[in-house]
Coordinates of C-alpha atoms in Angstrom, one line a residue:
M1 CA -37.0 -80.6 1.3
S2 CA -34.1 -80.9 3.7
V3 CA -34.4 -79.3 7.2
K4 CA -32.6 -76.0 7.5
K5 CA -30.5 -75.1 10.5
I6 CA -30.9 -71.9 12.6
K7 CA -28.4 -70.5 15.0
C8 CA -28.7 -67.5 17.3
I9 CA -25.6 -65.6 18.3
T10 CA -25.0 -62.8 20.9
Q11 CA -22.3 -61.5 23.1
S12 CA -22.0 -61.2 26.9
C13 CA -22.0 -57.6 28.1
S14 CA -19.7 -58.0 31.1
T15 CA -16.2 -59.2 32.0
E16 CA -17.0 -60.4 35.6
W17 CA -20.3 -62.0 34.7
L18 CA -20.8 -64.4 31.9
F19 CA -24.3 -63.4 30.7
V20 CA -26.0 -66.2 28.8
S21 CA -28.9 -64.9 26.6
L22 CA -32.2 -66.6 26.3
I23 CA -33.2 -64.8 23.0
N24 CA -33.0 -68.1 21.1
W25 CA -35.9 -69.5 23.1
F26 CA -38.0 -66.3 22.8
L27 CA -37.9 -66.7 19.0
K28 CA -38.3 -70.4 19.1
L29 CA -41.4 -70.3 21.4
Y30 CA -43.4 -68.3 18.9
H31 CA -42.3 -70.2 15.8
Q32 CA -42.9 -73.6 17.2
D33 CA -46.4 -72.5 18.4
C34 CA -47.5 -70.4 15.4
G35 CA -45.0 -70.9 12.5
Q36 CA -46.1 -72.6 9.3
S37 CA -42.6 -73.9 8.8
K38 CA -41.8 -75.2 12.3
L39 CA -41.0 -78.6 10.9
D40 CA -38.7 -77.2 8.2
Y41 CA -36.1 -75.9 10.7
E42 CA -33.7 -77.3 13.3
W43 CA -32.7 -74.8 16.1
T44 CA -29.1 -75.5 16.9
Q45 CA -27.5 -74.6 20.2
P46 CA -26.9 -70.8 20.3
I47 CA -23.6 -69.1 20.8
T48 CA -22.7 -66.5 23.4
L49 CA -19.4 -64.7 22.6
T50 CA -17.3 -63.4 25.5
D51 CA -14.1 -61.4 25.9
L52 CA -12.5 -64.2 27.7
K53 CA -10.6 -65.5 24.7
G54 CA -10.2 -62.4 22.6
E55 CA -10.1 -63.0 18.9
Q56 CA -10.0 -66.8 19.4
D57 CA -13.7 -66.6 20.5
L58 CA -14.6 -65.3 17.0
H59 CA -12.5 -67.9 15.2
E60 CA -14.2 -70.7 17.2
A61 CA -17.7 -69.3 16.5
C62 CA -16.9 -69.0 12.8
D63 CA -15.6 -72.5 12.6
L64 CA -18.5 -74.0 14.5
I65 CA -21.1 -72.2 12.2
V66 CA -19.3 -73.4 9.1
Q67 CA -18.9 -76.9 10.5
E68 CA -22.6 -77.2 11.3
Q69 CA -23.5 -75.7 7.9
I70 CA -25.9 -73.2 9.4
D71 CA -28.5 -71.8 6.9
V72 CA -30.0 -68.9 9.0
L73 CA -28.0 -66.9 11.5
A74 CA -29.9 -64.7 13.8
V75 CA -27.6 -61.9 15.3
S76 CA -28.6 -60.0 18.5
L77 CA -27.2 -56.6 17.9
Y78 CA -26.3 -53.8 20.3
V79 CA -24.0 -50.7 19.9
W80 CA -21.4 -52.3 22.1
N81 CA -21.2 -55.6 20.1
R82 CA -21.8 -54.3 16.7
A83 CA -18.3 -54.1 15.4
K84 CA -17.3 -57.6 16.7
L85 CA -20.5 -59.3 15.3
F86 CA -20.3 -57.6 11.9
N87 CA -16.7 -58.7 11.7
L88 CA -17.8 -62.3 12.3
V89 CA -20.6 -62.1 9.8
Q90 CA -18.3 -60.8 7.1
Q91 CA -15.9 -63.8 7.7
L92 CA -18.9 -66.2 7.5
K93 CA -20.2 -64.8 4.3
L94 CA -16.8 -65.6 2.6
K95 CA -17.1 -69.3 3.7
L96 CA -20.9 -69.7 3.5
P97 CA -22.1 -67.4 0.7
N98 CA -25.7 -68.8 0.9
L99 CA -25.9 -68.1 4.7
V100 CA -29.0 -65.9 5.4
V101 CA -28.0 -63.3 8.0
V102 CA -30.8 -61.7 10.0
I103 CA -30.0 -59.0 12.6
G104 CA -32.3 -57.8 15.4
G105 CA -32.1 -55.8 18.6
P106 CA -32.9 -52.3 19.9
E107 CA -30.0 -50.6 18.0
V108 CA -31.0 -51.9 14.5
E109 CA -31.6 -48.7 12.5
A110 CA -32.1 -50.2 9.0
H111 CA -35.8 -49.0 9.0
R112 CA -34.6 -45.4 9.5
D113 CA -31.5 -45.5 7.3
P114 CA -32.2 -45.9 3.5
G115 CA -28.5 -46.5 2.9
F116 CA -28.1 -49.2 5.5
F117 CA -27.8 -52.2 3.2
K118 CA -25.4 -50.4 0.9
K119 CA -23.0 -50.0 3.8
E120 CA -23.6 -53.4 5.4
N121 CA -24.1 -55.5 2.3
F122 CA -23.3 -58.7 4.1
I123 CA -26.7 -58.5 6.0
D124 CA -29.7 -60.0 4.3
Y125 CA -32.6 -58.9 6.6
A126 CA -33.0 -56.6 9.6
V127 CA -35.7 -57.1 12.1
Y128 CA -36.8 -53.9 13.9
G129 CA -38.9 -53.7 17.0
D130 CA -40.4 -56.8 18.5
G131 CA -38.9 -59.8 16.7
E132 CA -40.9 -62.8 17.8
I133 CA -43.6 -62.7 15.0
A134 CA -41.3 -61.0 12.5
F135 CA -38.6 -63.7 12.6
S136 CA -41.2 -66.5 12.5
R137 CA -42.8 -65.1 9.4
L138 CA -39.5 -64.5 7.8
L139 CA -38.6 -68.2 8.3
D140 CA -42.0 -69.1 6.8
H141 CA -41.2 -66.8 3.8
L142 CA -37.7 -68.4 3.4
A143 CA -39.2 -71.8 3.5
G144 CA -41.7 -70.9 0.6
Y145 CA -44.9 -70.4 2.6
P146 CA -47.1 -67.3 2.0
A147 CA -46.4 -64.9 4.9
E148 CA -47.4 -61.4 5.7
L149 CA -44.0 -59.9 6.7
I150 CA -43.8 -57.3 9.5
N151 CA -41.1 -55.4 11.5
L152 CA -38.7 -56.2 8.7
V153 CA -36.3 -54.5 6.2
D154 CA -35.0 -56.7 3.3
G155 CA -31.8 -56.3 1.4
S156 CA -33.4 -54.0 -1.1
G157 CA -34.3 -51.5 1.6
K158 CA -38.0 -52.3 1.6
V159 CA -39.5 -51.6 5.0
Y160 CA -42.4 -53.7 6.0
P161 CA -45.1 -52.4 8.4
H162 CA -44.5 -52.3 12.2
E163 CA -46.7 -54.2 14.7
V164 CA -46.4 -54.4 18.5
F165 CA -46.1 -58.0 19.8
M166 CA -49.3 -58.5 21.9
D167 CA -50.0 -62.2 21.7
R168 CA -51.7 -62.9 25.0
E169 CA -51.4 -66.7 24.6
I170 CA -47.7 -66.5 24.1
F171 CA -47.3 -64.1 27.1
S172 CA -49.2 -66.6 29.3
K173 CA -46.3 -69.1 28.8
S174 CA -42.8 -69.5 30.0
I175 CA -39.9 -70.0 27.6
I176 CA -37.7 -71.1 30.5
L177 CA -40.1 -73.8 31.7
K178 CA -40.9 -75.1 28.2
F179 CA -37.4 -75.3 27.1
Q180 CA -35.7 -75.9 30.5
E181 CA -33.7 -79.0 29.4
E182 CA -32.4 -77.3 26.3
I183 CA -31.5 -74.2 28.5
R184 CA -29.9 -76.4 31.2
Q185 CA -27.7 -78.1 28.6
Y186 CA -26.7 -74.8 27.0
F187 CA -25.9 -73.1 30.3
N188 CA -23.8 -76.1 31.4
T189 CA -21.9 -76.3 28.1
T190 CA -21.2 -72.6 28.1
K191 CA -20.0 -72.6 31.7
E192 CA -17.6 -75.6 31.1
K193 CA -16.1 -73.9 28.0
A194 CA -15.6 -70.6 29.8
K195 CA -13.9 -72.3 32.8
I196 CA -11.0 -73.2 30.6
Y197 CA -10.1 -69.5 30.3
A198 CA -11.6 -68.1 33.4
P199 CA -12.0 -70.7 36.3
D200 CA -13.8 -68.2 38.6
V201 CA -16.3 -66.9 36.0
Q202 CA -19.8 -66.3 37.4
L203 CA -22.7 -67.5 35.3
A204 CA -25.6 -65.0 34.8
T205 CA -28.5 -64.6 32.6
T206 CA -31.1 -61.9 31.6
W207 CA -34.7 -62.3 32.9
E208 CA -37.7 -60.6 31.7
T209 CA -41.0 -60.6 33.6
T210 CA -42.3 -57.3 32.1
K211 CA -41.7 -56.3 28.4
G212 CA -41.4 -52.7 27.4
C213 CA -41.3 -49.3 29.1
A214 CA -44.1 -46.8 29.6
F215 CA -41.8 -43.8 29.3
K216 CA -39.9 -42.0 26.5
C217 CA -36.7 -40.7 28.0
S218 CA -34.8 -39.0 25.1
F219 CA -31.5 -40.9 25.7
C220 CA -33.2 -44.4 25.8
D221 CA -34.2 -46.7 23.0
W222 CA -36.4 -49.1 24.9
S223 CA -38.6 -51.0 22.4
S224 CA -36.4 -49.4 19.6
G225 CA -38.2 -46.1 20.3
L226 CA -41.3 -47.5 18.4
H227 CA -43.9 -47.6 21.2
N228 CA -44.5 -47.4 24.9
K229 CA -46.6 -50.5 25.4
V230 CA -45.9 -52.6 28.5
R231 CA -46.7 -56.4 28.4
I232 CA -46.4 -58.8 31.4
W233 CA -45.3 -62.5 31.1
G234 CA -47.7 -64.8 33.0
K235 CA -50.4 -62.1 33.5
G236 CA -53.8 -63.7 34.4
E237 CA -52.3 -67.1 35.2
L238 CA -53.3 -68.6 38.5
D239 CA -49.8 -69.9 39.0
P240 CA -47.5 -67.3 37.3
P241 CA -44.2 -68.8 36.1
W242 CA -41.7 -66.6 37.8
K243 CA -41.5 -68.6 41.0
K244 CA -40.5 -71.8 39.1
E245 CA -38.2 -69.8 36.9
L246 CA -36.3 -68.4 39.9
L247 CA -36.1 -71.9 41.4
F248 CA -34.8 -73.2 38.1
F249 CA -32.1 -70.5 37.9
T250 CA -31.1 -71.4 41.5
E251 CA -30.9 -75.1 40.7
L252 CA -28.7 -74.4 37.6
G253 CA -26.2 -72.6 39.8
I254 CA -26.7 -69.2 38.1
K255 CA -25.1 -66.6 40.4
G256 CA -26.6 -63.4 38.9
I257 CA -29.8 -62.3 37.1
Y258 CA -30.1 -59.1 35.2
W259 CA -33.8 -58.5 35.8
T260 CA -34.4 -56.5 32.5
N261 CA -37.7 -54.8 33.5
A262 CA -37.4 -51.1 32.8
N263 CA -39.3 -50.1 35.9
I264 CA -39.0 -52.6 38.7
G265 CA -41.8 -51.9 41.2
M266 CA -44.2 -50.6 38.6
S267 CA -45.8 -53.8 37.5
F268 CA -48.5 -55.4 39.8
H269 CA -46.5 -58.6 40.5
D270 CA -43.1 -57.0 41.1
E271 CA -43.5 -56.8 44.9
D272 CA -44.5 -60.4 45.0
I273 CA -41.5 -61.3 42.9
V274 CA -39.2 -59.4 45.2
N275 CA -40.7 -61.0 48.4
F276 CA -40.3 -64.5 46.9
W277 CA -36.7 -63.8 45.7
C278 CA -35.8 -62.4 49.1
D279 CA -37.2 -65.4 51.0
L280 CA -35.4 -67.7 48.6
K281 CA -32.1 -66.0 49.1
L282 CA -32.5 -66.1 52.9
S283 CA -33.3 -69.8 52.8
N284 CA -30.6 -70.6 50.2
P285 CA -27.6 -68.3 50.1
D286 CA -26.6 -69.8 46.7
A287 CA -29.7 -68.3 45.1
P288 CA -28.8 -65.7 42.4
V289 CA -28.4 -62.0 43.1
C290 CA -30.2 -59.3 41.1
V291 CA -27.6 -57.5 39.0
W292 CA -28.0 -53.7 38.1
P293 CA -31.8 -53.5 38.9
S294 CA -33.5 -50.6 37.1
M295 CA -36.1 -49.3 39.6
S296 CA -39.3 -47.5 38.8
K297 CA -39.2 -43.8 38.1
K298 CA -42.7 -43.5 39.7
N299 CA -43.9 -44.3 43.2
K300 CA -40.5 -43.9 44.8
Q301 CA -41.7 -44.8 48.3
K302 CA -42.7 -48.2 47.1
T303 CA -39.5 -48.5 45.0
F304 CA -37.2 -47.7 48.0
K305 CA -39.1 -50.3 50.2
L306 CA -38.2 -52.9 47.6
I307 CA -34.6 -51.8 47.4
D308 CA -34.4 -51.9 51.2
K309 CA -35.8 -55.5 51.3
M310 CA -33.4 -56.7 48.5
L311 CA -30.5 -55.1 50.4
E312 CA -31.5 -56.7 53.6
S313 CA -31.8 -60.2 52.0
N314 CA -28.6 -59.8 50.0
V315 CA -30.6 -60.2 46.7
V316 CA -29.1 -56.8 45.7
Q317 CA -25.3 -56.3 46.3
S318 CA -25.0 -52.9 44.6
C319 CA -27.0 -49.7 44.8
R320 CA -27.3 -47.7 41.6
F321 CA -29.5 -44.6 41.7
D322 CA -30.4 -43.6 38.2
L323 CA -30.5 -39.8 38.4
Q324 CA -29.2 -38.6 35.0
D325 CA -29.0 -35.0 36.3
L326 CA -30.5 -33.2 39.3
D327 CA -31.7 -30.1 37.5
P328 CA -35.4 -30.2 36.6
V329 CA -34.9 -28.2 33.5
V330 CA -32.4 -30.7 32.1
L331 CA -34.7 -33.6 33.1
N332 CA -37.6 -31.8 31.3
N333 CA -35.3 -31.5 28.2
I334 CA -34.9 -35.3 28.1
D335 CA -38.5 -36.1 29.1
R336 CA -37.3 -37.9 32.2
P337 CA -40.0 -38.4 35.0
E338 CA -38.5 -37.8 38.4
I339 CA -39.4 -36.5 41.8
P340 CA -37.6 -33.4 43.0
W341 CA -34.0 -34.0 44.2
E342 CA -34.8 -32.7 47.7
E343 CA -37.2 -35.5 48.1
H344 CA -35.0 -38.1 46.4
R345 CA -32.1 -37.2 48.6
V346 CA -34.0 -37.8 51.7
L347 CA -35.1 -41.3 50.5
I348 CA -31.5 -42.2 49.7
Q349 CA -30.2 -40.9 53.0
D350 CA -32.9 -42.8 54.9
L351 CA -32.1 -46.1 53.0
L352 CA -28.4 -45.9 53.5
A353 CA -28.8 -45.0 57.2
R354 CA -30.9 -48.2 57.6
R355 CA -28.5 -50.4 55.7
Q356 CA -25.2 -49.3 57.3
D357 CA -24.5 -53.0 57.9
K358 CA -24.2 -53.5 54.1
L359 CA -22.0 -50.5 53.3
F360 CA -18.7 -52.2 54.2
R361 CA -18.8 -53.8 50.8
A362 CA -18.3 -50.3 49.3
K363 CA -14.6 -50.6 50.3
Q364 CA -14.2 -53.7 48.1
D365 CA -16.6 -52.9 45.2
P366 CA -16.4 -49.4 43.7
F367 CA -19.8 -49.7 42.1
F368 CA -21.6 -50.7 45.2
L369 CA -22.9 -47.2 45.8
N370 CA -23.2 -44.9 42.8
A371 CA -25.3 -42.1 41.3
H372 CA -25.7 -42.9 37.7
L373 CA -25.4 -39.6 35.7
I374 CA -25.2 -38.6 32.1
W375 CA -22.8 -36.0 30.7
G376 CA -23.7 -33.9 27.7
L377 CA -27.5 -33.6 28.1
P378 CA -29.1 -30.5 26.6
G379 CA -29.3 -27.8 29.2
Q380 CA -26.2 -28.9 31.1
T381 CA -23.1 -26.7 31.7
L382 CA -19.9 -27.4 33.6
N383 CA -21.6 -26.1 36.6
H384 CA -24.0 -29.0 36.4
W385 CA -21.1 -31.4 36.5
H386 CA -19.9 -29.7 39.7
H387 CA -23.3 -29.5 41.3
N388 CA -24.3 -33.1 40.6
A389 CA -21.0 -34.4 42.1
R390 CA -21.2 -32.0 45.0
E391 CA -24.7 -33.3 45.9
V392 CA -24.1 -37.0 45.7
I393 CA -20.6 -37.4 47.1
P394 CA -21.6 -36.4 50.7
L395 CA -24.2 -39.2 50.5
G396 CA -21.4 -41.7 49.9
L397 CA -22.4 -42.1 46.2
F398 CA -19.8 -42.2 43.5
P399 CA -20.8 -39.8 40.7
Y400 CA -20.7 -42.4 37.9
Y401 CA -20.9 -40.3 34.7
Q402 CA -21.5 -41.8 31.2
P403 CA -21.3 -39.7 28.1
F404 CA -24.7 -39.0 26.4
E405 CA -24.5 -41.7 23.8
L406 CA -26.8 -41.1 20.9
L407 CA -28.6 -44.4 20.3
P408 CA -30.0 -44.7 16.8
N409 CA -33.6 -45.4 17.8
S410 CA -33.8 -43.1 20.8
P411 CA -35.9 -39.9 20.7
A412 CA -32.7 -37.9 20.8
A413 CA -31.8 -39.4 17.4
N414 CA -34.7 -37.5 15.8
I415 CA -33.5 -34.7 13.7
E416 CA -36.0 -32.3 15.1
Y417 CA -34.8 -33.0 18.6
Q418 CA -31.3 -32.3 17.6
K419 CA -32.2 -29.0 15.9
K420 CA -34.2 -27.9 19.0
F421 CA -31.1 -28.1 21.2
N422 CA -28.4 -27.6 18.5
I423 CA -26.9 -31.0 19.2
K424 CA -23.6 -32.0 17.7
T425 CA -22.3 -35.5 17.8
K426 CA -19.0 -37.4 17.2
K427 CA -17.8 -40.9 17.4
I428 CA -15.3 -40.7 20.3
K429 CA -12.8 -43.1 21.7
L430 CA -12.8 -43.7 25.5
D431 CA -11.2 -46.5 27.4
N432 CA -10.5 -48.6 24.4
R433 CA -14.1 -48.3 23.1
E434 CA -15.9 -46.2 20.6
F435 CA -19.1 -44.2 21.4
F436 CA -21.3 -42.1 19.1
T437 CA -22.0 -39.4 21.6
V438 CA -23.2 -35.8 22.0
T439 CA -20.3 -33.4 22.3
E440 CA -22.0 -30.0 22.0
S441 CA -25.4 -28.4 22.5
L442 CA -27.0 -24.9 23.0
S443 CA -25.9 -24.9 26.6
M444 CA -22.3 -26.2 26.2
T445 CA -19.4 -25.9 23.7
E446 CA -17.5 -28.9 22.7
K447 CA -14.5 -27.8 24.7
E448 CA -16.6 -27.4 27.8
W449 CA -18.1 -30.9 27.2
F450 CA -14.5 -32.2 26.8
T451 CA -13.4 -30.6 30.1
G452 CA -16.2 -32.4 31.9
M453 CA -15.0 -35.6 30.3
L454 CA -11.5 -35.0 31.6
L455 CA -12.9 -34.2 35.1
M456 CA -14.7 -37.6 34.9
L457 CA -11.4 -39.3 34.0
V458 CA -9.5 -37.6 36.8
L459 CA -12.1 -38.4 39.5
N460 CA -12.2 -42.0 38.3
K461 CA -8.5 -42.4 38.2
L462 CA -7.8 -40.7 41.5
T463 CA -10.2 -43.0 43.2
N464 CA -8.9 -46.1 41.3
I465 CA -12.0 -46.5 39.2
T466 CA -10.4 -48.0 36.2
S467 CA -13.0 -47.4 33.5
T468 CA -15.9 -45.0 33.2
M469 CA -17.9 -47.4 31.1
A470 CA -17.0 -50.7 32.9
H471 CA -19.8 -52.3 35.0
T472 CA -17.3 -54.4 36.8
V473 CA -13.6 -54.4 37.8
T474 CA -11.0 -57.1 38.2
N475 CA -10.2 -58.5 41.6
A476 CA -6.9 -56.7 41.7
D477 CA -8.6 -53.4 41.1
S478 CA -11.1 -54.2 43.9
L479 CA -8.3 -54.8 46.3
V480 CA -6.6 -51.4 45.7
Y481 CA -9.9 -49.6 45.5
N482 CA -10.8 -47.8 48.7
N483 CA -10.0 -44.2 48.1
F484 CA -13.5 -43.1 47.3
A485 CA -15.0 -45.1 50.1
T486 CA -12.6 -44.0 52.7
H487 CA -11.0 -40.8 51.4
N488 CA -12.7 -37.4 51.8
I489 CA -12.7 -36.1 48.2
D490 CA -12.9 -32.3 48.1
I491 CA -14.9 -32.0 45.0
D492 CA -14.9 -28.2 45.1
A493 CA -11.1 -28.0 45.1
L494 CA -10.9 -30.7 42.4
F495 CA -13.3 -29.0 40.1
F496 CA -12.1 -25.4 40.4
N497 CA -8.4 -26.2 40.4
F498 CA -8.8 -28.5 37.4
I499 CA -10.8 -26.2 35.1
K500 CA -7.9 -23.7 35.6
W501 CA -5.3 -26.2 34.6
D502 CA -5.1 -24.9 31.0
E503 CA -1.9 -26.7 30.0
I504 CA -3.5 -30.2 30.4
I505 CA -7.0 -29.2 29.1
N506 CA -5.5 -27.5 26.0
D507 CA -3.1 -30.3 25.2
S508 CA -5.7 -33.0 25.8
Y509 CA -8.3 -31.1 23.7
S510 CA -5.8 -30.6 20.9
F511 CA -5.2 -34.3 20.8
F512 CA -8.9 -35.0 20.8
Q513 CA -9.5 -32.7 17.8
K514 CA -7.0 -34.7 15.8
T515 CA -8.0 -38.2 17.0
N516 CA -11.5 -38.0 18.7
E517 CA -9.8 -39.8 21.7
V518 CA -10.6 -38.6 25.3
S519 CA -7.4 -39.0 27.4
L520 CA -5.3 -36.9 29.8
R521 CA -2.3 -35.6 28.0
L522 CA 0.6 -33.2 28.5
R523 CA 3.1 -32.3 25.7
D524 CA 1.8 -35.0 23.4
Q525 CA 2.2 -37.7 26.0
E526 CA -0.6 -39.6 27.8
I527 CA -0.5 -39.0 31.6
P528 CA -0.1 -42.5 33.3
L529 CA -2.2 -41.4 36.3
M530 CA -3.2 -44.9 37.3
I531 CA 0.3 -46.4 37.4
D532 CA 2.7 -43.6 38.3
E533 CA 2.7 -42.8 42.0
K534 CA 4.7 -39.6 41.6
I535 CA 2.2 -38.3 39.1
Q536 CA -0.7 -39.2 41.4
K537 CA 0.9 -37.2 44.2
V538 CA 1.3 -34.2 41.8
F539 CA -2.3 -34.4 40.8
F540 CA -3.5 -34.7 44.4
R541 CA -1.5 -31.7 45.4
K542 CA -2.4 -29.6 42.3
L543 CA -6.1 -30.4 42.8
G544 CA -6.1 -29.6 46.4
Q545 CA -6.7 -33.1 47.7
K546 CA -5.3 -34.7 50.9
P547 CA -2.7 -37.4 50.4
M548 CA -4.1 -40.8 49.6
I549 CA -4.6 -43.1 52.6

């Protein structure tokens, strides 16, 4: 029997960073160690799609997969890449009708949706939950070996049992060290291709030292909402692999690492990792920075010491405080563990006071200091929007609001949860993207929610934050950005003047009811607030703000 070819495909989640995924080697490690069919497959070099080349990226990926005559395509799926990757798969099925397409990732909902394969009939299998064993056994099954399938839904809609991945022998190993030459080749190839379209692109990767999250916040789909088990890579090893992995990333010239642990500071080795990383950065300024760290929700004193050390050593170049909301009632509604805001505020104030030397970057990077908040949570009202912003802005934090996106495997997607809070949802359009988001609940009408979304747009645009959902901005945007860092925003005046501006709110809401698009409008025209200086001045005057500096 001829050897069949496997290819993994995913998409980078940023425009500034080119994130190169390691998912291919997570799957390969288990199958090569435990799979019955390990000699029946060839793992080809994976593909990372980017937004650097637009549609051309899709065409090139499609052509390569056809050219290589791939037999099994593993697709790493998230809500933000779903449309693009499904489009690619549909094209491939026309050219390779025998291609077996397997999707996986935290947003796969086939096990919860009996009609999934009727709607997405170009998919053959869906892996839900941990994919290492599930994908390996599926490969065995496809190769004709007897296999006990788990964590899988087949094209008929049959759901196989779920198991948590707990293989201690596998967790004692390092995919990065085992496959470092393959990874090196892949990173170098990806970077060279990207440089053709973006010469200054920064290479980054995702890095997992702890797998899973112990908490069950309603808005989150960690581990696809199936369990709260936490597993640690290299646990029990005399020489844990993370030191060599960080050194390898540095040698590769990787500039950024998204340390994907859900609660940095909670695992026993996190402090050792931070100390080693900081020493590495101080001795070698070219060592990678830590991008968007998600710090532990518990033991805040320890957590803030780690943030302080990372700031001091330039390992962290942005500070994001994940607050979601400041009201304990709202936090209770979403099962969010958090210390009281009065205590949290003091910790933030003390940290920023100690690191004044780092804060100059806030004038160049609008996301250097932000309070991460979610809009649309059960229990919130417009007063919460105002209160949250009023509390964080004096600290120098930008109130970075995201709409409450209803992820398919989050606890909030449970019908009983939605009934409890009378949650209503819509697929909305915002900043050229679509989101399936909560737009109404017991505490807030849709129009009140929409008014909060407009306030978010106004605040972002008046401070030159170009996108509420972007993690990065272009260099040009960074150069013009300094209004929030240097301009005293009067949030009280902005809030109370805007919510009385009926003409804009009503015209914008009327357009939203017809199109589901969130945008600032007046008399059926979008307001070009970012590019029209005269309109900016009208808004500043109308909303009681001082002229821009």
